[in-house]
Coordinates of C-alpha atoms in Angstrom, one line a residue:
X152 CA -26.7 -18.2 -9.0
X153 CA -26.8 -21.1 -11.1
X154 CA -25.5 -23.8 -9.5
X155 CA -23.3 -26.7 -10.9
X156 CA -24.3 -29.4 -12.8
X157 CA -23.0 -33.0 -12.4
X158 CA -19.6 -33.4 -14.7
X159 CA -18.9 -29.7 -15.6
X160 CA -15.9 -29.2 -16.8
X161 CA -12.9 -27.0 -15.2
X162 CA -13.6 -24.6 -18.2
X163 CA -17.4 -24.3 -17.1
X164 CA -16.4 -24.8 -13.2
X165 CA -14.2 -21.7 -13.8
X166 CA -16.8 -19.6 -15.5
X167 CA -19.3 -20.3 -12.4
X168 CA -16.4 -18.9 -9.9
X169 CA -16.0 -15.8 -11.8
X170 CA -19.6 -15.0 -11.8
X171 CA -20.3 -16.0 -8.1
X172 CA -17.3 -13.3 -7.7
X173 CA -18.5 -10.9 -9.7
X174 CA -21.6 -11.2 -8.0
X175 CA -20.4 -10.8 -4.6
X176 CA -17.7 -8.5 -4.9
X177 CA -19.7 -5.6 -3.1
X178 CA -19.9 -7.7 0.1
X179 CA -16.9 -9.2 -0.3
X180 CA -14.7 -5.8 0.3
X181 CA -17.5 -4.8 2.9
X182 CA -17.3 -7.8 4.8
X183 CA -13.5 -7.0 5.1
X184 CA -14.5 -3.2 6.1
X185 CA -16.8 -4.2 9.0
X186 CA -13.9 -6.6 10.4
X187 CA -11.5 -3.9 10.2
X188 CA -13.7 -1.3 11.8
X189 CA -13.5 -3.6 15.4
X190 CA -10.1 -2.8 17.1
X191 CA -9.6 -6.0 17.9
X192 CA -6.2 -6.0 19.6
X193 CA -5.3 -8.1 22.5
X194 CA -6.0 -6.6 25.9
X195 CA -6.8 -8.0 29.5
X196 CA -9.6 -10.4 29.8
X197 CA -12.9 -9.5 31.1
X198 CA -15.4 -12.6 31.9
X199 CA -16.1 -14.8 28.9
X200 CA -13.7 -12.6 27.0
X201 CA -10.1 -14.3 27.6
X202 CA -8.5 -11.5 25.0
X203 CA -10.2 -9.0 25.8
X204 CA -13.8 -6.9 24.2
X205 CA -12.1 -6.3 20.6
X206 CA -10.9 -9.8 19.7
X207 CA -14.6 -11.5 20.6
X208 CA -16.5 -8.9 19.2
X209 CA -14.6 -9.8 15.7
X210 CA -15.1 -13.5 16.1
X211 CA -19.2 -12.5 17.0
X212 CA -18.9 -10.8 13.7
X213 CA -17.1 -13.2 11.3
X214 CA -19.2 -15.8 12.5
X215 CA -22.1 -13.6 12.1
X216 CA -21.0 -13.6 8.6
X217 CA -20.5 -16.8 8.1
X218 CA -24.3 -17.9 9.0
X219 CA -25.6 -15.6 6.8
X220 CA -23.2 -17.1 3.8
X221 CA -25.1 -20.2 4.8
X222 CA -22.1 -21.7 6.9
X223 CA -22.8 -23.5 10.0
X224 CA -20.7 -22.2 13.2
X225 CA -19.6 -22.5 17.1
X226 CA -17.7 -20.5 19.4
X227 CA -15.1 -22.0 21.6
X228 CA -15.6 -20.1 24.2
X229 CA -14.5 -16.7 22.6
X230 CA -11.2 -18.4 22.2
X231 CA -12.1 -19.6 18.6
X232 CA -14.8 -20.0 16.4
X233 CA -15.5 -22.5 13.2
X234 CA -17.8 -22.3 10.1
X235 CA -18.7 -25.5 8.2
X236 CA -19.4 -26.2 4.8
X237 CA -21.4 -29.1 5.7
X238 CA -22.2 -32.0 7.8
X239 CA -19.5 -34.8 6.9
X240 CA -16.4 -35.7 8.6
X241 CA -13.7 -32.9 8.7
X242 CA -11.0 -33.4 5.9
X243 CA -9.9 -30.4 5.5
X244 CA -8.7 -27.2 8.1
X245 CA -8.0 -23.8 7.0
X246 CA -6.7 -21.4 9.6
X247 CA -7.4 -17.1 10.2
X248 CA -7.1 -15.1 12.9
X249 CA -9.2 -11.9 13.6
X250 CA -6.8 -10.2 16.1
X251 CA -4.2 -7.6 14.7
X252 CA -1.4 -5.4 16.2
X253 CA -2.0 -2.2 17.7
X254 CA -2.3 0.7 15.0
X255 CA 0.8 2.6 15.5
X256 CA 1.9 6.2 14.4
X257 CA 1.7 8.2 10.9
X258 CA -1.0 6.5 9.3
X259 CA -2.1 8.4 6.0
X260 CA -5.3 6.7 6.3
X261 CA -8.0 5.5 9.5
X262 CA -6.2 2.6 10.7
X263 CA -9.8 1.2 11.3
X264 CA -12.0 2.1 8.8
X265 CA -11.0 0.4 5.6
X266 CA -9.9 2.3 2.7
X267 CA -10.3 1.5 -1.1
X268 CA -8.0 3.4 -3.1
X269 CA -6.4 1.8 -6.4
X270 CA -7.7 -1.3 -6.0
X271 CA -5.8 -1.6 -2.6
X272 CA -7.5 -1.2 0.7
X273 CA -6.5 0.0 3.5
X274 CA -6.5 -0.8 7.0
X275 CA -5.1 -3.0 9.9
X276 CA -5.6 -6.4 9.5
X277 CA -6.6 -5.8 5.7
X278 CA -3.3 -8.3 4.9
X279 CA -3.1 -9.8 8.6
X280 CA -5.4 -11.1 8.6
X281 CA -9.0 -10.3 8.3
X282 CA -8.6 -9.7 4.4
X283 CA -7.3 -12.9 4.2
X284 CA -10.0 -14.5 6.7
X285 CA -12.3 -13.4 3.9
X286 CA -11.3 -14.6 1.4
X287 CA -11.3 -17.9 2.9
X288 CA -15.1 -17.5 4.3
X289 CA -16.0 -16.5 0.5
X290 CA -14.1 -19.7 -0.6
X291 CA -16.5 -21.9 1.5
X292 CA -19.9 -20.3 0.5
X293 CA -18.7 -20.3 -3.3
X294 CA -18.4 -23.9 -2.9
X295 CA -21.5 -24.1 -1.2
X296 CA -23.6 -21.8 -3.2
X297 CA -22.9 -23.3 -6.5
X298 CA -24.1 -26.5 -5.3
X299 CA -20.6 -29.0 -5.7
X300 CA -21.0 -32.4 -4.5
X301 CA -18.6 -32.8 -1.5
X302 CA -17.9 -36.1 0.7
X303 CA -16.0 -34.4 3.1
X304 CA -16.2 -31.4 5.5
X305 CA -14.3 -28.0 5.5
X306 CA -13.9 -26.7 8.3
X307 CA -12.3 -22.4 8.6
X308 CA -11.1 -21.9 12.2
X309 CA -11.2 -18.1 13.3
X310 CA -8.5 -17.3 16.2
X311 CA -8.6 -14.5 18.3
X312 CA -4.6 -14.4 19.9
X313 CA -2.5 -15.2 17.0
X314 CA -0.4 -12.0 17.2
X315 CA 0.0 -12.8 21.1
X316 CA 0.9 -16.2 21.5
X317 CA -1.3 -18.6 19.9
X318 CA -3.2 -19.6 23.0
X319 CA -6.1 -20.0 21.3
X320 CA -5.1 -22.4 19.4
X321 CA -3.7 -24.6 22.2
X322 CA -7.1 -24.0 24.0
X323 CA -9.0 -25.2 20.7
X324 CA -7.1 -27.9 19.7
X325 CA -7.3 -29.4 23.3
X326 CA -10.8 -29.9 22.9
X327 CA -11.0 -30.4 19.1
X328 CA -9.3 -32.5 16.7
X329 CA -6.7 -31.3 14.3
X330 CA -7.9 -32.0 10.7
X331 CA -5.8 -34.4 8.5
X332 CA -4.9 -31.9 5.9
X333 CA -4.6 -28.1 7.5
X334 CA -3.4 -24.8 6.1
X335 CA -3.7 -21.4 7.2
X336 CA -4.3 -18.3 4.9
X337 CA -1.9 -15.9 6.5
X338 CA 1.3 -15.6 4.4
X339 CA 1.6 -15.3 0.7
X340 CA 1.4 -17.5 -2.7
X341 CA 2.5 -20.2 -4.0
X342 CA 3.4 -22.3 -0.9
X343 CA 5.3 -21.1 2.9
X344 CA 6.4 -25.0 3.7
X345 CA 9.5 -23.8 5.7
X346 CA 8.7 -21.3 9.0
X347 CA 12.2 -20.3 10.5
X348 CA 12.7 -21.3 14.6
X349 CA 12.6 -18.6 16.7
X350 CA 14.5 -17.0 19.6
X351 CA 12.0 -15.1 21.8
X352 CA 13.8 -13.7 25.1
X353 CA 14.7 -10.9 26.9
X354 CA 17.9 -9.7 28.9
X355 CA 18.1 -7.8 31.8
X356 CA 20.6 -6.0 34.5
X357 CA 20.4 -4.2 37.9
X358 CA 22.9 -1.5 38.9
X359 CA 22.7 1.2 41.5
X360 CA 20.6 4.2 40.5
X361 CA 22.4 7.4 40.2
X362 CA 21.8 9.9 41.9
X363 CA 21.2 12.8 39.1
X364 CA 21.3 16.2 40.4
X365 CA 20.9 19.6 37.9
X366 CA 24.7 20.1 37.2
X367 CA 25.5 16.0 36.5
X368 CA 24.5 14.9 33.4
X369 CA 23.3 11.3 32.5
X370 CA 20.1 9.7 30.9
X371 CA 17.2 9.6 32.9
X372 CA 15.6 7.1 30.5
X373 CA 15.6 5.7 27.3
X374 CA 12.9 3.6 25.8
X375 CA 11.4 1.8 22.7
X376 CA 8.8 -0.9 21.2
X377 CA 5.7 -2.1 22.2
X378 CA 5.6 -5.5 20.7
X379 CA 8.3 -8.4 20.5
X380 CA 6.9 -9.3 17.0
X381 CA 7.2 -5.5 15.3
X382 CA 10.5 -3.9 14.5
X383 CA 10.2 -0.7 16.7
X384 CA 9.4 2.8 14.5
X385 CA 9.5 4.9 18.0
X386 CA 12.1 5.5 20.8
X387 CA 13.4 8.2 22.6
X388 CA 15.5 9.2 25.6
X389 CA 15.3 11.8 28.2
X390 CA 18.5 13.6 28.8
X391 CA 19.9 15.5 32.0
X392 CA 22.8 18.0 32.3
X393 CA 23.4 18.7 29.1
X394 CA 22.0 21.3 26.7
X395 CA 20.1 20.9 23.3
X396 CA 22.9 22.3 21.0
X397 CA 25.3 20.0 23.3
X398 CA 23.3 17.3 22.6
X399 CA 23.1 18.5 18.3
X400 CA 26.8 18.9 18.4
X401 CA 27.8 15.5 19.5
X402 CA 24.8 13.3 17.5
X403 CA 26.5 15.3 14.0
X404 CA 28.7 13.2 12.5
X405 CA 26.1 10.0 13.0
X406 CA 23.5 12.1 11.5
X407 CA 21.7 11.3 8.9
X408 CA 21.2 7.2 9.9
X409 CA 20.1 5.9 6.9
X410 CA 16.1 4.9 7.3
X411 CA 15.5 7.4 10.4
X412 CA 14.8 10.8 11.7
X413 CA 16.3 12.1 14.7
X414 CA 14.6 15.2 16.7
X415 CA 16.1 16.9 19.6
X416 CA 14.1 18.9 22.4
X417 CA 13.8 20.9 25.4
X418 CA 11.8 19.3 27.8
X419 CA 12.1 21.5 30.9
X420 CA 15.8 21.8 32.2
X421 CA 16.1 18.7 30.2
X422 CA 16.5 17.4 26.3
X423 CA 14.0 15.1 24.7
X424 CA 16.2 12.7 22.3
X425 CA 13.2 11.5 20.0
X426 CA 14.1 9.2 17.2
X427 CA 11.7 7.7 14.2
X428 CA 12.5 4.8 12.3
X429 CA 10.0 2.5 10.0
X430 CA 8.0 -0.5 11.8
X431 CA 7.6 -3.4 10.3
X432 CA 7.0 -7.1 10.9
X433 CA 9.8 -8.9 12.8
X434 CA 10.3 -11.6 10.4
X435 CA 11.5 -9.3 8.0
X436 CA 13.4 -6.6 10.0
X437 CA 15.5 -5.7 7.1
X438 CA 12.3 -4.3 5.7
X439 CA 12.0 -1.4 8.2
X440 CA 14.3 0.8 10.7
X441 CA 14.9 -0.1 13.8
X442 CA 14.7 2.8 16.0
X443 CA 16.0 1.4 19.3
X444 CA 19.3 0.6 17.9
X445 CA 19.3 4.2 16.3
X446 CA 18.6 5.4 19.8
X447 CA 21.5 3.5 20.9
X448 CA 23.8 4.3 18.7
X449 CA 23.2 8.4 19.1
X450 CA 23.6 7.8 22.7
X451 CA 26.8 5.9 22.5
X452 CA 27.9 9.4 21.3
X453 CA 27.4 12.1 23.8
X454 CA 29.2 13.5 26.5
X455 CA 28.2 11.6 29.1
X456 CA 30.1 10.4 32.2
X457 CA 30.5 6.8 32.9
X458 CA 28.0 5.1 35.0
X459 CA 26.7 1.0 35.1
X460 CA 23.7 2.2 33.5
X461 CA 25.4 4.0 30.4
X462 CA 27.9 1.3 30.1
X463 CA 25.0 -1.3 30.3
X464 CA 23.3 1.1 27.9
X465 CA 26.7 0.5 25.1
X466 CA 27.2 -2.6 25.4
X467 CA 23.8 -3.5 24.1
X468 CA 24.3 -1.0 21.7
X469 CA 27.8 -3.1 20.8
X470 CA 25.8 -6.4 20.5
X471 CA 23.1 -4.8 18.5
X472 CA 24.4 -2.4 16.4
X473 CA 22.2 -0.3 13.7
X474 CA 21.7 -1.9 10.9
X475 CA 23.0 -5.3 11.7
X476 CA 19.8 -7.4 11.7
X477 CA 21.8 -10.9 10.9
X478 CA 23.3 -11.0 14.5
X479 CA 26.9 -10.5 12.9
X480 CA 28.1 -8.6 16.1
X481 CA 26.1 -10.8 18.7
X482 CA 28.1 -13.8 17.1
X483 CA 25.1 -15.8 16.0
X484 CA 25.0 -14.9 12.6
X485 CA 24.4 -18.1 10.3
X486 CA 21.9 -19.3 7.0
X487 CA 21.0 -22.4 5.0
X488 CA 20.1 -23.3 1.5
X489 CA 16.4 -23.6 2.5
X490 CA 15.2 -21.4 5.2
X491 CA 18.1 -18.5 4.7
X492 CA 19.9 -16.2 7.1
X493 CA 19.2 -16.0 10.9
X494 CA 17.3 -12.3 11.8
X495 CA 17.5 -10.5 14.9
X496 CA 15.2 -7.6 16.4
X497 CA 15.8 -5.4 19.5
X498 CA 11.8 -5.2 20.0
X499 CA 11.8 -3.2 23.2
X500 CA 14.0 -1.4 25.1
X501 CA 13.5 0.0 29.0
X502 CA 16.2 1.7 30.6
X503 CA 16.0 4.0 34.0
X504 CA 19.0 4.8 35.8
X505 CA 18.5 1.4 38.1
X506 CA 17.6 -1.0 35.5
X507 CA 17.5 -2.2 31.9
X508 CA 15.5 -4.7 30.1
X509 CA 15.2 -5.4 26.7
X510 CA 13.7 -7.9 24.2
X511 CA 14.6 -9.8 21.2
X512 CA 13.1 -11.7 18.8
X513 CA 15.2 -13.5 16.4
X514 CA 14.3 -15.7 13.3
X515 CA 16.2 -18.8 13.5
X516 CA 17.0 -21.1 10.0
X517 CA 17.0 -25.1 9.9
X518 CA 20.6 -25.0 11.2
X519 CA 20.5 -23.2 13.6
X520 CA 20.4 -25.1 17.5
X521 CA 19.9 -24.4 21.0
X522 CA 23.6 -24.2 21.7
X523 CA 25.0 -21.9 18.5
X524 CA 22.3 -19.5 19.2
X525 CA 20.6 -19.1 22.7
X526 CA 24.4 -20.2 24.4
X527 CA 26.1 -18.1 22.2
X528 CA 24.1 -15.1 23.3
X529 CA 23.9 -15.6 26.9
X530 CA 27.8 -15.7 26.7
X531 CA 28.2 -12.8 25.1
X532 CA 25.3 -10.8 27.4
X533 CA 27.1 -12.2 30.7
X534 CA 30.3 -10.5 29.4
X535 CA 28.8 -7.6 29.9
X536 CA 27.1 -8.1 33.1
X537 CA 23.8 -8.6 31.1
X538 CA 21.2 -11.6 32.4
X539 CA 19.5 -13.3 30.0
X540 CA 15.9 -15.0 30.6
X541 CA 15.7 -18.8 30.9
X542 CA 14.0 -20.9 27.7
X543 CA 12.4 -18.9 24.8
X544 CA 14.8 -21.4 22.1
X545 CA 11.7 -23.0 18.8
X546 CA 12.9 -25.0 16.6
X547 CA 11.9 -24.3 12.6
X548 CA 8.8 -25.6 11.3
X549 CA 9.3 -27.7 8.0
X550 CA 6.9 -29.7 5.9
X551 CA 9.2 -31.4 2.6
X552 CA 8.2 -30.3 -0.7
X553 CA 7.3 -33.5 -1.8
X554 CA 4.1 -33.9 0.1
X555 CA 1.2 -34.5 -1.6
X556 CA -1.2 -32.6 0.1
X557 CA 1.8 -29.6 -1.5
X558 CA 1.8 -30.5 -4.6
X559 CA -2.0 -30.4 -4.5
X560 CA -2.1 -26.9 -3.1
X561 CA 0.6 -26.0 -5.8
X562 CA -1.7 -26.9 -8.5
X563 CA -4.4 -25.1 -7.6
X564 CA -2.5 -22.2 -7.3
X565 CA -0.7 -22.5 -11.0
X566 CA -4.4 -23.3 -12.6
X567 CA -6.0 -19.6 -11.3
X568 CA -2.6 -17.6 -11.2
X569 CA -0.7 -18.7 -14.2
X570 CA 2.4 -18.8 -12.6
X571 CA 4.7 -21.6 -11.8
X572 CA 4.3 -22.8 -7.9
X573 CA 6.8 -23.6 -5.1
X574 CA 8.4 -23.8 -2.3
X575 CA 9.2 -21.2 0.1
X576 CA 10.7 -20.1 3.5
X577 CA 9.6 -17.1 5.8
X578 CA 10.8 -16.0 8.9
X579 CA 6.6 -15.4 10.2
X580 CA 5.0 -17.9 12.1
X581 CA 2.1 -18.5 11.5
X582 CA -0.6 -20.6 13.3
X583 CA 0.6 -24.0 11.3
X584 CA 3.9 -23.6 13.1
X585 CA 4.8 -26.9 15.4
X586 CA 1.0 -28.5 13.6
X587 CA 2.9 -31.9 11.6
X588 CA 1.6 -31.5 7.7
X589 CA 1.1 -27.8 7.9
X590 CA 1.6 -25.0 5.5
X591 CA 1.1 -21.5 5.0
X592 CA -1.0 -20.9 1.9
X593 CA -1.5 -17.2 0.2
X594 CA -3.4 -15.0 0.1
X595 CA -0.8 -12.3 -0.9
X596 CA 0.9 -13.0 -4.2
X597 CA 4.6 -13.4 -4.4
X598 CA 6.1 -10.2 -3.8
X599 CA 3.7 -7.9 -2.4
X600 CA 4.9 -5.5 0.0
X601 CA 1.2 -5.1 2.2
X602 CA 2.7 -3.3 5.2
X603 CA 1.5 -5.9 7.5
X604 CA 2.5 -4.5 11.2
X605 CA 3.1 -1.0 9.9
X606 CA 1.1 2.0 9.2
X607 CA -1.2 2.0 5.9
X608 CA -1.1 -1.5 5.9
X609 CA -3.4 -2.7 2.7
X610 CA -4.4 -5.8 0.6
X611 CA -4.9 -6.0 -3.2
X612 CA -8.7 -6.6 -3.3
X613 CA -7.8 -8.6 -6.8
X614 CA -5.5 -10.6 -5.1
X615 CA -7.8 -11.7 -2.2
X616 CA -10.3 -12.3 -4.6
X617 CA -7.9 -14.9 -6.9
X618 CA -7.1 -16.4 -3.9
X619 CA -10.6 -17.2 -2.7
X620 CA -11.1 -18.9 -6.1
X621 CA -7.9 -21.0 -5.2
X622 CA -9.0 -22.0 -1.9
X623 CA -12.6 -23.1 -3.7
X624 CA -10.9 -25.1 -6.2
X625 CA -8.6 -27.0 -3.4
X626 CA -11.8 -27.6 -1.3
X627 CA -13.4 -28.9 -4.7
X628 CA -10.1 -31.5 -4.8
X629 CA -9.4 -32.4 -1.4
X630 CA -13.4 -32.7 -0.5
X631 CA -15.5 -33.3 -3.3
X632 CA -17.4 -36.3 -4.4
X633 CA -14.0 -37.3 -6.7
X634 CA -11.4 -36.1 -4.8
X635 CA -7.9 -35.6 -6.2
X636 CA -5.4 -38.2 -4.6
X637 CA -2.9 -37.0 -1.9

């Protein structure tokens, strides 16, 4: 590779990117493969593993990598990991995680093998974010590889408990300093400055269990979700008492729901209510079909007699209606000019015939407070004998436009996609959230619909591969020997 000479200019600097690409396309996409091939979602510690065998065997790996791109690296402890570009004082922090979301259902594809078909490949974590953790490694070694002068460090931080909680992050950054200018590669193109407050709690309520015998009917449970951050594509309910075509004649005239599949089936003496919806990543519930609240809604319906439980059971359904992801019925519905409209997600659902819990995750906008959203629900819930849990209330995350360390991201961005940069809002969070200065940077472009949290989840290798050039060229700004002024 032939590496850059003193005073080349952008048109020559550009012609040296694409050919390191071109070069190292091959290992590029397989790097990607060999992350998504580790299953590395989070599961109970073991020693030195605090998130469990999957998420530290990724971080081994990417750091594995990143030596043999030339990259120095540590691990924190199997909490996180860093690679350096080089020795000098850290100006610059770039953010990836390597843990991902359990698989789910009705995959077309191996969730964990890594895909390339039509330029797209498939797998989890090829979007969110492994793909993207890439793209970012590649970004450093280009930089390094063609031999550009730098005066400050880069430093890529891997984290293994992103889609859990961010502990990691709170572990490393207690022991490490945060660096001045910090984004994190886990959103999409031009520029995420605004990430929407969130509502993360549960309700609950208690009621004596009823005592079902063969000839009474009533639900023996009803359930839903496995993660507060995915918008559930699975629920069902088991049914006593009554029959299956009881159960078919009474779900008719709600059948079809648009965005969901409804099965009904003998299980034993009772009916298996088994409903199918489309996961998809909480931030954007709109984007998928929730099939807890389908659930609800087809048991609202049937011929049941009135217990706590079943009235417990439609009042949430009340609250949380099909459909009605804005939180119009739970009376919290709001939006701004910046961030947009408040989003709500029934995550989980539990029910038995003693108890119900459920869980929400709802996407807050600049406007919204602790007291129009979290008070406003609690109210409601108590109404209907329903407990909420204490705390769970974030505030948005918001970095103006005007920041220089922006409009230096936004530059780069225009000068290797074409296309006019700005501002925007998401209801994600992302590992910047709370951090003062910042942002979520690409990879996606705008308007790519990669699946991220669903099945056949997939990342446009072109895409990945424009944004590594990106994140070269911002590291060339921020870092190198004439840095661009922010």
């Amino acid at each position: 590779m032939k590496r850059i000479e003193a005073g080349m200019d952008n048109i020559e600097l550009h012609e040296a990117l694409e050919r390191y690409f071109a070069e190292h396309r091959g290992e590029f996409i397989e790097s990607i493969c060999r992350l998504i091939a580790v299953r590395s979602v989070n599961a109970q510690a073991e020693p030195g593993m605090p998130y469990g065998k999957g998420p530290a065997e990724a971080l081994q790996l990417a750091l594995q990598m990143a030596e043999q791109l030339g990259l120095s690296t540590h691990n924190a402890d199997n909490y996180a990991g860093t690679a350096d570009l080089n020795r000098h004082e850290t100006k610059l922090g770039i953010l990836v995680h390597l843990d991902v979301v359990p698989e789910g259902e009705h995959w077309r594809t191996d969730p964990f093998e890594g895909i390339l078909q039509d330029g797209k490949l498939y797998g989890r974590g090829a979007s969110d974010d492994k793909g993207p953790a890439v793209a970012a490694m590649y970004a450093l070694a280009a930089v390094k590889a063609l031999g550009i002068e730098l005066n400050s460090n880069v430093r890529l931080i891997f984290g293994t408990d992103e889609e859990s909680g961010c502990r990691d992050l709170r572990y490393y950054f207690a022991r490490y300093p945060v660096p001045p200018y910090l984004f994190t590669a886990d959103g999409e193109f031009p520029v995420l400055n605004t990430e929407k407050g969130g509502l993360f709690t549960a309700f609950s309520a208690k009621f004596p269990a009823t005592a079902f015998i063969e000839e009474q009917a009533g639900i023996m449970y009803a359930r839903g979700g496995s993660r507060s951050n995915v918008v559930p594509g699975e629920a069902e309910a088991l049914i006593r008492g009554l029959k299956q075509s009881e159960v078919t004649d009474a779900l008719q005239h709600l059948i079809p729901i648009p965005g969901v599949k409804v099965q009904v089936s003998n299980s034993g003496t009772d009916v298996l209510l088994t409903v199918l919806g489309k996961s998809t990543h909480a931030s954007e519930p709109q984007s998928g079909s929730n099939a807890v609240t389908a659930l609800l809604a087809l048991l609202s319906v049937l011929p049941l007699p009135d217990s706590p439980g079943l009235n417990a059971l439609r009042h949430v359904g009340q609250l949380f209606p099909h459909g009605d992801v804005h939180g119009l019925a739970a009376g919290i519905a709001m939006e701004d000019e910046l961030s947009g409209k408040l989003t709500v997600n029934l995550a989980i659902l539990d029910y038995t015939s003693a108890s119900l819990t459920g869980v929400l995750d709802c996407r807050l906008p600049l406007c919204a407070t602790e007291e129009n959203t979290r008070d406003v629900l609690l109210s409601r819930l108590q109404r209907f004998g329903l407990e909420l849990s204490p705390g769970g209330y974030s505030p948005a995350h918001h970095v103006p436009s005007e920041s220089p360390f922006i409009r230096q991201l936004l530059s780069a961005y225009e000068e290797y996609s074409g296309v006019k940069g700005e501002c925007m809002s998401t209801g994600g969070w992302s590992y910047v959230h709370g951090i003062s200065g910042g942002v979520n940077f690409g990879p996606a472009m705008p308007g790519t619909p990669t699946g991220i949290h669903g099945p056949d989840e997939y990342a446009v290798i072109e895409d990945l591969l424009t944004a590594s050039k990106i994140y070269a060229r911002v590291i060339m700004d921020l870092c190198g020997s004439n840095p661009a002024p922010v």
